[in-house]
Short mmCIF file of C-alpha atoms in Angstrom, two decimals:
data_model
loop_
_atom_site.label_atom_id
_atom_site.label_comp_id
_atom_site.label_asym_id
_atom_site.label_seq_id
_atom_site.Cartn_x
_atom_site.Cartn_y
_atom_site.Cartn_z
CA UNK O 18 -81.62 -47.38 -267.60
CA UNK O 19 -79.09 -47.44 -270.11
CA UNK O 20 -79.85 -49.59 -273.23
CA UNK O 21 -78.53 -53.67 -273.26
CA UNK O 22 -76.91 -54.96 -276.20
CA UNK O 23 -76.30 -58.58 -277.02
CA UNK O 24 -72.23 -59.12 -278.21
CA UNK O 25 -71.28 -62.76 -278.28
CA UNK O 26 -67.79 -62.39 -278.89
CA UNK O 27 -67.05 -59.70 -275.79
CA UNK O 28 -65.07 -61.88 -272.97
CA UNK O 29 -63.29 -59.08 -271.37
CA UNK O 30 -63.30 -54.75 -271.19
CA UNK O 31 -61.69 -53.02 -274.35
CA UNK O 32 -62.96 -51.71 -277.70
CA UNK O 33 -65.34 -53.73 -280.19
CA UNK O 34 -67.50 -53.56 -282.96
CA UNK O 35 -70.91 -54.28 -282.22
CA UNK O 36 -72.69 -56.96 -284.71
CA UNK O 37 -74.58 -55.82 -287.35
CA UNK O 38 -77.94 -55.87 -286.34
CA UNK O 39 -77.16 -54.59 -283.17
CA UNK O 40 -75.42 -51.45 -284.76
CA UNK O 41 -78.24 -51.00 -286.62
CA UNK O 42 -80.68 -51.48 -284.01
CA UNK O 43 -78.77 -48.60 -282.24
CA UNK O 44 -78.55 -46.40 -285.09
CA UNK O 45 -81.76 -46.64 -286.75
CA UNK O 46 -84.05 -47.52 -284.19
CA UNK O 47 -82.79 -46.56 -280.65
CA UNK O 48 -80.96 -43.78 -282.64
CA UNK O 49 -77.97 -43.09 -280.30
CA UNK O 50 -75.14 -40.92 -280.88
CA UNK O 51 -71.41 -41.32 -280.46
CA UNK O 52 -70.53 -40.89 -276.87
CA UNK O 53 -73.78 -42.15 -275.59
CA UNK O 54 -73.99 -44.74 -272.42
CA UNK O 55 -74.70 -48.46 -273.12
CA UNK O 56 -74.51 -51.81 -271.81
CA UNK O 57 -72.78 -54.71 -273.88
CA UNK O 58 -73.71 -58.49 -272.44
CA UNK O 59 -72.15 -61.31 -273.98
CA UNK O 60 -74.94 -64.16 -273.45
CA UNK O 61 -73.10 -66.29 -270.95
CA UNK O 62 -73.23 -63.96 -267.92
CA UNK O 63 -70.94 -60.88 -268.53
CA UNK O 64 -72.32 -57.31 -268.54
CA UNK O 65 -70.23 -54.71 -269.55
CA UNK O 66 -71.06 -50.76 -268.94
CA UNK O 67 -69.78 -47.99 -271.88
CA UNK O 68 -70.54 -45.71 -274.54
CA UNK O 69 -70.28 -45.72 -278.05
CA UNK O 70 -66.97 -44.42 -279.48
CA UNK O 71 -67.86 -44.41 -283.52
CA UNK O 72 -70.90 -44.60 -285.10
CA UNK O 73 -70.26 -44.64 -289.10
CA UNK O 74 -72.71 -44.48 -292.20
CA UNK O 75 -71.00 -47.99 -293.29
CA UNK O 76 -69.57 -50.41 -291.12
CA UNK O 77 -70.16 -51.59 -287.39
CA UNK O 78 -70.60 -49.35 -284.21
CA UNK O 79 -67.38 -49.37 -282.06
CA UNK O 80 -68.34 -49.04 -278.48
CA UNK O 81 -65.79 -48.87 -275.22
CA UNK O 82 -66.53 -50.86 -272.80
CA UNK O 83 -65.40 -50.24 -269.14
CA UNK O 84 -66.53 -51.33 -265.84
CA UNK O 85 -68.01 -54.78 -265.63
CA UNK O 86 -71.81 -55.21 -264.50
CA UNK O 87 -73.11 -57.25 -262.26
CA UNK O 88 -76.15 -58.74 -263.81
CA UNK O 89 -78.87 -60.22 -261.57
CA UNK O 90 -78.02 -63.92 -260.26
CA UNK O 91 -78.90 -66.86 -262.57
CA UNK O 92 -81.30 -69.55 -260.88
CA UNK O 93 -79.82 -71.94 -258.44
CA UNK O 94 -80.42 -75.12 -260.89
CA UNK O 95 -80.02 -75.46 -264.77
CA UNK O 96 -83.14 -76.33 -266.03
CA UNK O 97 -83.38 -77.85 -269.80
CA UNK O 98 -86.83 -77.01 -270.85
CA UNK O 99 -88.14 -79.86 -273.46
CA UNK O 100 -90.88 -78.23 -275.40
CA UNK O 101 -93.29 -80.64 -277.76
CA UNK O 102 -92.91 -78.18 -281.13
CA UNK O 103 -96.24 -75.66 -280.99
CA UNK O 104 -96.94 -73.17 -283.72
CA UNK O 105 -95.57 -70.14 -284.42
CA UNK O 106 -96.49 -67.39 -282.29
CA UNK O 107 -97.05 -69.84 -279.24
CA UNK O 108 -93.88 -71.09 -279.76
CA UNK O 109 -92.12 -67.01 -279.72
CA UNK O 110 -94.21 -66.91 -276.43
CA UNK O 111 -92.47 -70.08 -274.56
CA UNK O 112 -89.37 -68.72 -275.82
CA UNK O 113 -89.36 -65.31 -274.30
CA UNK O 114 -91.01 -66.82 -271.18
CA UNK O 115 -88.59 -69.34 -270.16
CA UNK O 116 -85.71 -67.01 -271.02
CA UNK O 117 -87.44 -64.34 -269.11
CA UNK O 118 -88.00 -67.10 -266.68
CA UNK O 119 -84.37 -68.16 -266.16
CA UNK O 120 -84.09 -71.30 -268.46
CA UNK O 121 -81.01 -72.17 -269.36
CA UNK O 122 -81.85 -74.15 -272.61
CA UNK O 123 -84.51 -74.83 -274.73
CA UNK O 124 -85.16 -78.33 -276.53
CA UNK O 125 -88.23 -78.45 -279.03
CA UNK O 126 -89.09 -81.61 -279.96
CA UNK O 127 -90.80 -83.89 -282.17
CA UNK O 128 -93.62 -86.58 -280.73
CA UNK O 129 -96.70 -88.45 -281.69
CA UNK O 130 -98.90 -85.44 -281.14
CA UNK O 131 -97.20 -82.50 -282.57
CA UNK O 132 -99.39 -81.35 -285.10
CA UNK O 133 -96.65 -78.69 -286.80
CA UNK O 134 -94.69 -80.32 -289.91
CA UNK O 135 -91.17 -80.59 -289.79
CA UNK O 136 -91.12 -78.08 -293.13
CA UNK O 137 -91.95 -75.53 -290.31
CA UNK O 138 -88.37 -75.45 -289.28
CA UNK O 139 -86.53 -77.65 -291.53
CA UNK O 140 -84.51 -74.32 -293.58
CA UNK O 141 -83.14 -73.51 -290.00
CA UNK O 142 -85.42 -69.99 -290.21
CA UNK O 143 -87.40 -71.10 -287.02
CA UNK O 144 -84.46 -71.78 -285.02
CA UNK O 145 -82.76 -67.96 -286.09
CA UNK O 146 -86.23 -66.48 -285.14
CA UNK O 147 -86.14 -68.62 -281.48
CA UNK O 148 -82.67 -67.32 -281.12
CA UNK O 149 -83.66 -63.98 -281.78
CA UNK O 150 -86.67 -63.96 -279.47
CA UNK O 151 -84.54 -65.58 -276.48
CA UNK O 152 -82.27 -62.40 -276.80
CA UNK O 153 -85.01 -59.57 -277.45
CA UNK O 154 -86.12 -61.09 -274.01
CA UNK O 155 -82.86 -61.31 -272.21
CA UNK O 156 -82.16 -57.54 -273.51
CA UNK O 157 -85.83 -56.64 -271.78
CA UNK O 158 -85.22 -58.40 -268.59
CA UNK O 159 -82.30 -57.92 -267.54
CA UNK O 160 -80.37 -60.93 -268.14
CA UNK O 161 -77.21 -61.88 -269.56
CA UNK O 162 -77.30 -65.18 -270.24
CA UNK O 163 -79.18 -66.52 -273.31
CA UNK O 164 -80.38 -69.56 -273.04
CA UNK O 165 -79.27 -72.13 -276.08
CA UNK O 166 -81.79 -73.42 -278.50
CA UNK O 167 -81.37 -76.64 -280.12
CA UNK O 168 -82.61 -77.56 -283.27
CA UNK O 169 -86.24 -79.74 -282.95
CA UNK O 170 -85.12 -83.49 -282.20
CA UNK O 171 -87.53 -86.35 -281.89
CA UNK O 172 -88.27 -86.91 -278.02
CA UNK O 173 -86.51 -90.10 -277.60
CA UNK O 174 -83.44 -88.53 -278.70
CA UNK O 175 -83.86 -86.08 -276.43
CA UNK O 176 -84.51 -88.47 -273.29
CA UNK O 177 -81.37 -90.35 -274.02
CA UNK O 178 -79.30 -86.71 -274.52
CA UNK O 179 -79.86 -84.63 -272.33
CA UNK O 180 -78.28 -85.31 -268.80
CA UNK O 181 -80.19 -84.25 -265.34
CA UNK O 182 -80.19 -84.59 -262.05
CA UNK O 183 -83.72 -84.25 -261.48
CA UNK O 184 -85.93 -84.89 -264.46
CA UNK O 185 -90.07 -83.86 -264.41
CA UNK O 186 -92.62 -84.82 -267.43
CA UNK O 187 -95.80 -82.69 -267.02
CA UNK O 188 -99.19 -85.21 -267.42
CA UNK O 189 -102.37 -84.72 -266.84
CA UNK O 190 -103.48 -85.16 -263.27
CA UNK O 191 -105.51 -87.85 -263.90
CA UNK O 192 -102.80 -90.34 -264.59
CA UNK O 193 -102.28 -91.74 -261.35
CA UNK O 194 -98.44 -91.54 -261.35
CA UNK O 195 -98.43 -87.98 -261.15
CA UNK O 196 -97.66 -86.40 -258.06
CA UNK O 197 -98.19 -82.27 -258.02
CA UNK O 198 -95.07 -80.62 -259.03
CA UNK O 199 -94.26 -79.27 -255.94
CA UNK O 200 -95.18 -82.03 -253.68
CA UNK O 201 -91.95 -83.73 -256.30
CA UNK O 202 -89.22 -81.70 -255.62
CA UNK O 203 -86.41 -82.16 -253.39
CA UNK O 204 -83.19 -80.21 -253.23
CA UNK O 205 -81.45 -79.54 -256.03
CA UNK O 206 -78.00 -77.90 -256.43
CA UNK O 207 -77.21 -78.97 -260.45
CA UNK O 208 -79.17 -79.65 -263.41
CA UNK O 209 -82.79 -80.49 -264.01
CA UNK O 210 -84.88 -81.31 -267.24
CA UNK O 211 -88.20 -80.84 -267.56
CA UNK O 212 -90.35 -81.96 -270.57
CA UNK O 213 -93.86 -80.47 -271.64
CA UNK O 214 -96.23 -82.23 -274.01
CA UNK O 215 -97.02 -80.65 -277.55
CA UNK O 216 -100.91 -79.09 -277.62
CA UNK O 217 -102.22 -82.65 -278.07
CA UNK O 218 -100.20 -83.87 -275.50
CA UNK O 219 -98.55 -87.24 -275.01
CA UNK O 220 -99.02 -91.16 -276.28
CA UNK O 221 -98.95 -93.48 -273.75
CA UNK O 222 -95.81 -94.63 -275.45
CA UNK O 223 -93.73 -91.50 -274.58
CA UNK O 224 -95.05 -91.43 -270.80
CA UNK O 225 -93.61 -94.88 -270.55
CA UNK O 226 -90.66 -94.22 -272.41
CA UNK O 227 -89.66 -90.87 -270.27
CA UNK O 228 -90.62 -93.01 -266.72
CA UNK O 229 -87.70 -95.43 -267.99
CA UNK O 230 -85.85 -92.80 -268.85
CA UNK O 231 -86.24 -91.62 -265.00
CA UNK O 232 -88.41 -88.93 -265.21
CA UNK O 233 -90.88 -88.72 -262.88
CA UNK O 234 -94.33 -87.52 -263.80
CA UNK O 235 -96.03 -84.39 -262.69
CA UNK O 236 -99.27 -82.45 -262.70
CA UNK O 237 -99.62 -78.55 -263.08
CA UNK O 238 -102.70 -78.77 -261.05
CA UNK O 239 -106.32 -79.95 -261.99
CA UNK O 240 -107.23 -77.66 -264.99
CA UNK O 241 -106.17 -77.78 -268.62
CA UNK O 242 -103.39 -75.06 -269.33
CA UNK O 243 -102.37 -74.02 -272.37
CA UNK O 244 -99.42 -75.61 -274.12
CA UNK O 245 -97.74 -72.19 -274.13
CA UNK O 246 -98.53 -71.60 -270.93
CA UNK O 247 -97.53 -74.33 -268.85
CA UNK O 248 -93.63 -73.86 -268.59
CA UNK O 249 -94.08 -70.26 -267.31
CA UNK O 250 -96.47 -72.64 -264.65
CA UNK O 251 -93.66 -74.99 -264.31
CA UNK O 252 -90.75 -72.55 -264.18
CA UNK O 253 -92.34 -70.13 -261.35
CA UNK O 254 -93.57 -73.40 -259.23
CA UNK O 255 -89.80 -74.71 -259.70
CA UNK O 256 -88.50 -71.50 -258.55
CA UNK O 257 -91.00 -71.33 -255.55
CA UNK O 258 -89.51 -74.49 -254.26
CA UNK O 259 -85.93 -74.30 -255.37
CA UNK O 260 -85.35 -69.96 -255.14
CA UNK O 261 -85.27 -67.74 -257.13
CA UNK O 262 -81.36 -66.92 -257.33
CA UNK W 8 -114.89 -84.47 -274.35
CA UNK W 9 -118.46 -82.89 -274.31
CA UNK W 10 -118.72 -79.31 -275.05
CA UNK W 11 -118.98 -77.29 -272.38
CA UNK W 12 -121.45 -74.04 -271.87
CA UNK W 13 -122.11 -71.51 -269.56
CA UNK W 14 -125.48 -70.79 -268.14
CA UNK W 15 -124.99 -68.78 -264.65
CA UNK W 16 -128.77 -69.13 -264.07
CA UNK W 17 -128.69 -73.00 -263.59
CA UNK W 18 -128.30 -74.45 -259.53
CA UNK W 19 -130.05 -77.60 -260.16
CA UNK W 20 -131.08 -81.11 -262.84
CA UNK W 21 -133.96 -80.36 -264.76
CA UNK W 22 -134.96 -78.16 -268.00
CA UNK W 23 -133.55 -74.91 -269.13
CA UNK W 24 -133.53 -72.61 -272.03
CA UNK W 25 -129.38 -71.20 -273.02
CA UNK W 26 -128.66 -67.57 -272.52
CA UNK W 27 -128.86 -66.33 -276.25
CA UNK W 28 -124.85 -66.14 -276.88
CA UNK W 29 -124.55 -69.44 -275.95
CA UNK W 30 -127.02 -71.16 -278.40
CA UNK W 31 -125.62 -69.41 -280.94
CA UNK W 32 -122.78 -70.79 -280.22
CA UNK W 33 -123.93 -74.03 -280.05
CA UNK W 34 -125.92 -73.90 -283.18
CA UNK W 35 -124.26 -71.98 -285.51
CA UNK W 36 -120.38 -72.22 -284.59
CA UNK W 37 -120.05 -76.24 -283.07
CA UNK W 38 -123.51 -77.18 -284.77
CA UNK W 39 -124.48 -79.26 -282.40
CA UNK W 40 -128.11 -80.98 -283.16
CA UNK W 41 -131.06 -82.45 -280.94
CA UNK W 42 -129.53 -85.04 -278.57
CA UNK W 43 -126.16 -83.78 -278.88
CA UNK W 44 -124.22 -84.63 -275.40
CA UNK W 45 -123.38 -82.00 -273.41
CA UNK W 46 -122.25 -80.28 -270.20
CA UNK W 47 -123.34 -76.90 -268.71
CA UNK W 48 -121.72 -75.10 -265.90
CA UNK W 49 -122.87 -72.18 -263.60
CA UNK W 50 -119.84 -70.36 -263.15
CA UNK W 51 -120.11 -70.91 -259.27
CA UNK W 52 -118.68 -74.49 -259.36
CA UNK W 53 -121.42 -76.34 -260.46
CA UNK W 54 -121.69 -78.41 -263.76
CA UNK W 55 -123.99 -81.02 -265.19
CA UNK W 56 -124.11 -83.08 -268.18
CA UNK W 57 -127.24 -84.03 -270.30
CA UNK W 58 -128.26 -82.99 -273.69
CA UNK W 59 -129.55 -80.93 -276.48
CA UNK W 60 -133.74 -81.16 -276.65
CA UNK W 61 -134.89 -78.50 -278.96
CA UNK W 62 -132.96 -76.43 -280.98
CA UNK W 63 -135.63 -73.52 -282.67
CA UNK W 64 -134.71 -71.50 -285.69
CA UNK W 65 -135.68 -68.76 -283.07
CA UNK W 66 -135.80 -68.29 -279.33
CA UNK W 67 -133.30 -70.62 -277.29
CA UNK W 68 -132.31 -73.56 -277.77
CA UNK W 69 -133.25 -75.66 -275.06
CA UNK W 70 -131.18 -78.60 -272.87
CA UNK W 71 -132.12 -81.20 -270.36
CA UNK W 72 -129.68 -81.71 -267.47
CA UNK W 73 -129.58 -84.49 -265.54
CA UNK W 74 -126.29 -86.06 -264.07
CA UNK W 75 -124.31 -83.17 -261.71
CA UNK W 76 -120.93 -83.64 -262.44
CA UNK W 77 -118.04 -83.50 -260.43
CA UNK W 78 -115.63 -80.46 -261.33
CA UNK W 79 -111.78 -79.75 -261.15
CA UNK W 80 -111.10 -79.00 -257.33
CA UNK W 81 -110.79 -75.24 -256.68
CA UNK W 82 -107.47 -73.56 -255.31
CA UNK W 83 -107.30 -74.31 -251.62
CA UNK W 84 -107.33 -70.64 -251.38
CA UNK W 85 -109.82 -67.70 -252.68
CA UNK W 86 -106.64 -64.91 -254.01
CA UNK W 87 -108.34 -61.86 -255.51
CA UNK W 88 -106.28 -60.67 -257.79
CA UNK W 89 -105.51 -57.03 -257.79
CA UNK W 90 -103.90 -55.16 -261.19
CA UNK W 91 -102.94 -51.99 -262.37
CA UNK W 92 -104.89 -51.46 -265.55
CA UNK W 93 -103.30 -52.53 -268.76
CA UNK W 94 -103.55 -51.97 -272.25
CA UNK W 95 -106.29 -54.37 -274.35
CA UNK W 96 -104.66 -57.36 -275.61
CA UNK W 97 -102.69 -57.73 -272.11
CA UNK W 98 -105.29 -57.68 -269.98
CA UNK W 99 -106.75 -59.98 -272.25
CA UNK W 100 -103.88 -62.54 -271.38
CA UNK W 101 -104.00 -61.41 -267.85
CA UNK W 102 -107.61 -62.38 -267.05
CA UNK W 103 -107.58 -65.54 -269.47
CA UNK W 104 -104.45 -66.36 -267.59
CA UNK W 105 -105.79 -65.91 -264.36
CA UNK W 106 -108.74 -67.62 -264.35
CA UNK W 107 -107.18 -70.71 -265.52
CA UNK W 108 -105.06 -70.77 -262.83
CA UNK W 109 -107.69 -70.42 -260.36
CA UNK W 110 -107.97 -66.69 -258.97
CA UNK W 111 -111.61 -66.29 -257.18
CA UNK W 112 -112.00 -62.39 -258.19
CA UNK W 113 -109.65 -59.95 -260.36
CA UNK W 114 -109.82 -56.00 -259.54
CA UNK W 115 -108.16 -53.76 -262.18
CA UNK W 116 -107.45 -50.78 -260.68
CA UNK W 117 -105.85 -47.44 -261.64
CA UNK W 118 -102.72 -45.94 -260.17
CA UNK W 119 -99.92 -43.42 -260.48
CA UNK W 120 -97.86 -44.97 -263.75
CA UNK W 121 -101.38 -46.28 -265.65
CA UNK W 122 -101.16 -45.17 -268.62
CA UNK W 123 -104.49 -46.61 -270.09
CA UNK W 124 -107.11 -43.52 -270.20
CA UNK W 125 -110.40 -44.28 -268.08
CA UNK W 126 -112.21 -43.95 -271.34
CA UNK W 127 -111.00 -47.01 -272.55
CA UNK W 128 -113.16 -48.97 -269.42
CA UNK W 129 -116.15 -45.81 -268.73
CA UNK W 130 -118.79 -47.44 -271.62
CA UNK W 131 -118.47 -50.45 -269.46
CA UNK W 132 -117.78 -52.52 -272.90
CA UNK W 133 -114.38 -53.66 -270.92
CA UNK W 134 -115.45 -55.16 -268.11
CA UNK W 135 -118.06 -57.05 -270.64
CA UNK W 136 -114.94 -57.95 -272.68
CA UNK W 137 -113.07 -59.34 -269.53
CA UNK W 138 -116.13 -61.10 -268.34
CA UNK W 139 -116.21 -63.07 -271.92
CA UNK W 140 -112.83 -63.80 -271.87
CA UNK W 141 -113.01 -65.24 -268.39
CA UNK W 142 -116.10 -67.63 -269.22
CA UNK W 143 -113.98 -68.44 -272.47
CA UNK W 144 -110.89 -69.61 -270.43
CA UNK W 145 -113.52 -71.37 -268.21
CA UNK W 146 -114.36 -73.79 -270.35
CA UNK W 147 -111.09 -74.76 -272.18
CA UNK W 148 -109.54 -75.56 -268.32
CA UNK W 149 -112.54 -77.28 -267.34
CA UNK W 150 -113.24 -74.64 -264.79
CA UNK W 151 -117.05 -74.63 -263.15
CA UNK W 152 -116.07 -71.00 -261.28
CA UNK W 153 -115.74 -67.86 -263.43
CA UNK W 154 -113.89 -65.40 -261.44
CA UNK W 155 -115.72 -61.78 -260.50
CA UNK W 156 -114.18 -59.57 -262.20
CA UNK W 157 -114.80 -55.84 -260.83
CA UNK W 158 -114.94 -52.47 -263.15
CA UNK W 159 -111.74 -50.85 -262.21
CA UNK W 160 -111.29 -48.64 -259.76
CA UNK W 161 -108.47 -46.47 -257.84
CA UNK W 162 -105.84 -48.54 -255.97
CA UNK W 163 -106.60 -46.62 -252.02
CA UNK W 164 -110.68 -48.47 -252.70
CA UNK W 165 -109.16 -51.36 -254.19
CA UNK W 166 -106.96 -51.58 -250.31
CA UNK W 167 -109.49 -50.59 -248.34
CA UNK W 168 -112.20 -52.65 -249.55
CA UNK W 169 -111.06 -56.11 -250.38
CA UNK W 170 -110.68 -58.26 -247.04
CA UNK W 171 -107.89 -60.74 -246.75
CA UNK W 172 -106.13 -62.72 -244.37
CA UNK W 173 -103.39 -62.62 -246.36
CA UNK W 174 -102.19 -59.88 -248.47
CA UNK W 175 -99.22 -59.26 -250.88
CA UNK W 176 -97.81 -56.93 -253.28
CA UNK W 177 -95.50 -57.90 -256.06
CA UNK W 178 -92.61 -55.01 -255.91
CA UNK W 179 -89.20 -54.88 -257.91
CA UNK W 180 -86.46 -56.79 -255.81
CA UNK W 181 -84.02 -54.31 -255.11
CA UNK W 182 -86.76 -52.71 -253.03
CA UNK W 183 -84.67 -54.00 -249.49
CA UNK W 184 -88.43 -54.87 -247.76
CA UNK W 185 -88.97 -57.04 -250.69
CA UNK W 186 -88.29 -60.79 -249.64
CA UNK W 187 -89.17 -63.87 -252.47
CA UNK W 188 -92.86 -64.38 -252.28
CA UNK W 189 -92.07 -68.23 -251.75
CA UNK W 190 -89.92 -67.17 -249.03
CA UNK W 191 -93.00 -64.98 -247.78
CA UNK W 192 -95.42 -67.28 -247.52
CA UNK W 193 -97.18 -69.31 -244.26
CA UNK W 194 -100.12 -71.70 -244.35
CA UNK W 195 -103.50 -69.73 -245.24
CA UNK W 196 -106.65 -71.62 -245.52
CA UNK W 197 -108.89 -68.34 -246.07
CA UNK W 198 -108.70 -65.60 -248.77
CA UNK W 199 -105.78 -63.92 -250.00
CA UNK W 200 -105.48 -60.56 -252.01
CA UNK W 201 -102.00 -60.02 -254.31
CA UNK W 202 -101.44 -56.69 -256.09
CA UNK W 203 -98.96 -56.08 -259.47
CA UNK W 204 -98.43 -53.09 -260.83
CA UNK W 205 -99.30 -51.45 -263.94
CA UNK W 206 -96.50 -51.88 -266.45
CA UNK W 207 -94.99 -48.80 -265.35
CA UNK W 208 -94.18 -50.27 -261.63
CA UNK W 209 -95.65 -48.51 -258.50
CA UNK W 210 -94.78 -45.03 -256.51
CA UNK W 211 -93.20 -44.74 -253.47
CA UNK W 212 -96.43 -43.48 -252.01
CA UNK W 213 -98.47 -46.80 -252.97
CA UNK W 214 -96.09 -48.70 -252.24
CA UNK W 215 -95.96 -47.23 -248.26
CA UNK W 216 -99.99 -47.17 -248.48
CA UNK W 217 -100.64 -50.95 -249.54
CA UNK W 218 -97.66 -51.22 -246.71
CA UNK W 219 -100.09 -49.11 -243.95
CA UNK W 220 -102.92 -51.86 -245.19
CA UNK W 221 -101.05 -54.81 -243.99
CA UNK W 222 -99.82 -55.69 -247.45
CA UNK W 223 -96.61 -57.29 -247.22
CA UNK W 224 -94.03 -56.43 -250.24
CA UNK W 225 -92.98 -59.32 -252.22
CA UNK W 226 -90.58 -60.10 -255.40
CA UNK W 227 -90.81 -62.80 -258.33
CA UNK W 228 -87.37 -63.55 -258.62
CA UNK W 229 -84.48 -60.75 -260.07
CA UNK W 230 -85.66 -60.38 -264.08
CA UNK W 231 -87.78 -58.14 -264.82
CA UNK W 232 -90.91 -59.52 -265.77
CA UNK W 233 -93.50 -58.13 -268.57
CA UNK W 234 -96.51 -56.92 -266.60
CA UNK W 235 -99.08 -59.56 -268.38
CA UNK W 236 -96.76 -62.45 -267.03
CA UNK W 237 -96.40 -61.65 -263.86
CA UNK W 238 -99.87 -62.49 -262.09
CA UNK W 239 -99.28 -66.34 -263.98
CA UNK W 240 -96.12 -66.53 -262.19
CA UNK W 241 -97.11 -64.89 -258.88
CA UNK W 242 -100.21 -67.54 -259.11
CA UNK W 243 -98.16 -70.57 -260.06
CA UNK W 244 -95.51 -70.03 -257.18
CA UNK W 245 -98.69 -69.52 -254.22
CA UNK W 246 -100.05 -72.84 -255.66
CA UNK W 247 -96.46 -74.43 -255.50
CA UNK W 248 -96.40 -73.41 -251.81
CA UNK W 249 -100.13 -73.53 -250.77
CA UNK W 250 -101.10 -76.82 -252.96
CA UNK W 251 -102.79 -77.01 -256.17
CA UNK W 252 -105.98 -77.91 -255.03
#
């Protein structure tokens, strides 16, 4: 398997220099020489195969890029994942797991229950590292779309934002609106959002809010998941009813 | 929420001692005292709720049980869980992951591209370590069943000794027998037995052996998933198809 690196700019075949932590991710770590075979992805789909053409002691790599890839097919819906803000390393883990998982954005947010404060990610360091981790995992599976971050946003804002087709918020079974996930779904063909609570979950408040905000509440099944855990639940079950590609 | 222990000896109301790690527990990490509420479950689906009645500087402390209580409903199916032996921390997440999404039984087993060395399991301090981790996940999903987990053991056994009406193994999707395990699937109402790979993917000849044992080769979708996800997602799309509970 040749080695996948993430280019933003690349639209098209031709000669480029490769970012700077990605030529020195090549260099230092993967340690690759001048002539050797890559694969350049741009984060919105393209794949291109090549080889690196210059690999100076200051300055960017220049790689070639030649053929165009075909990378595996994106999921047949655009799901907007709507995460309640969790600590740190859960937070890395529902990032690389809904990228891995074919997400194609991610929306932390703010609600009455999140327990992290706002200083967690106010310097914009927490949304570089989420960006970072949604690549590391698009390099490692295969794909070549990365899915976009936002910046944390409080829930309502994200209710009135984000536009959907179908629209899910995850409850606990025992509310009796909630119908199983799957037991939910009908066809869909363009964009869904899908919100999961925070680790202590939601207010009644924000259950009300979302239902008038037509999203219809769902249950992951009768035992307590994890907060970090539940959209790789969510995604998978979505993909068993929808397909996977 | 009462705090929840395990006692695997208990089947009925009445007066019991704790098994030693679990009055610890109680005493000395959630310090609960005499008359404290709380709920103890056998690990076979049964739970009851009563309360502390002596708690000894030595020797057990001792509950009274006397309301059974209702548990989560279990999976509508009994899936055994098959996996290629993995490295500590993600087998870890496997089994913690597994048993709060249901699985009856997990059987690690050892095959061609393990790279974990048999002395990491032969003391037996593993499958002790897997065990804890399962009660653990138990009760934080408010799960009376703790899976059976088995010692590990070569992947041919593993085939020819676990019974199942229906059986599956999670293969790479280019693999042209390979179909989408939603795609896969028919009604089962009896036991099923799934089978992912060690991290570095199956060999041909397993792959035609668990074939020759009825095991029909199924994919999760066209990324390349890490192996510690996979058995979530394999277990979230069979309860999207077969029902939660």
């Amino acid at each position: 398997v040749r080695p996948r690196f993430y280019s933003p700019d690349v639209t098209a075949a031709g000669i480029f220099p490769l970012p700077d932590d990605e030529s020195h991710h090549l260099q230092h770590v993967l340690r690759l020489a001048t002539g050797a075979e890559l694969s350049v992805f741009n984060g919105r789909g393209q794949e291109w195969g090549g080889r690196v053409t210059v690999s100076p002691k200051r300055g960017p790599v220049m790689v070639e890029l030649i053929d165009e890839i075909v990378p595996p097919p994106e999921p047949p819906v655009l799901v907007t994942l709507g995460i309640g803000v969790l600590k740190g390393d859960q937070m890395d883990t529902v990032v690389r797991e809904a990228t891995m998982l074919g997400v194609a954005g991610i929306v932390p947010f703010t609600s009455d229950h999140v327990t992290v404060s706002p200083r967690a990610w106010a310097s914009g360091a927490a949304l570089t590292r989420w960006t970072r981790i949604a690549v590391a995992s698009a390099k490692q599976c295969g794909r070549a779309v990365v899915p976009a971050i936002a910046a944390p946003e409080p829930l309502p804002v994200l209710i009135d934002r984000v536009a959907a087709e179908v629209r899910l918020i995850c409850v606990e079974p025992r509310l009796t609106a909630a119908t199983s996930v799957s037991g939910a779904l009908g066809p869909c063909a363009g964009r869904a959002a899908v919100l999961i609570g925070p680790e202590g979950g939601w207010s009644d408040e924000e259950v009300a809010l979302a239902q008038r905000g037509d999203y219809r509440c769902v249950h992951l099944g009768p035992r307590t998941l994890r907060a970090e855990t539940a959209p790789t639940v969510l995604l998978s079950a979505l993909w068993a009813v929808w397909g996977w590609s």
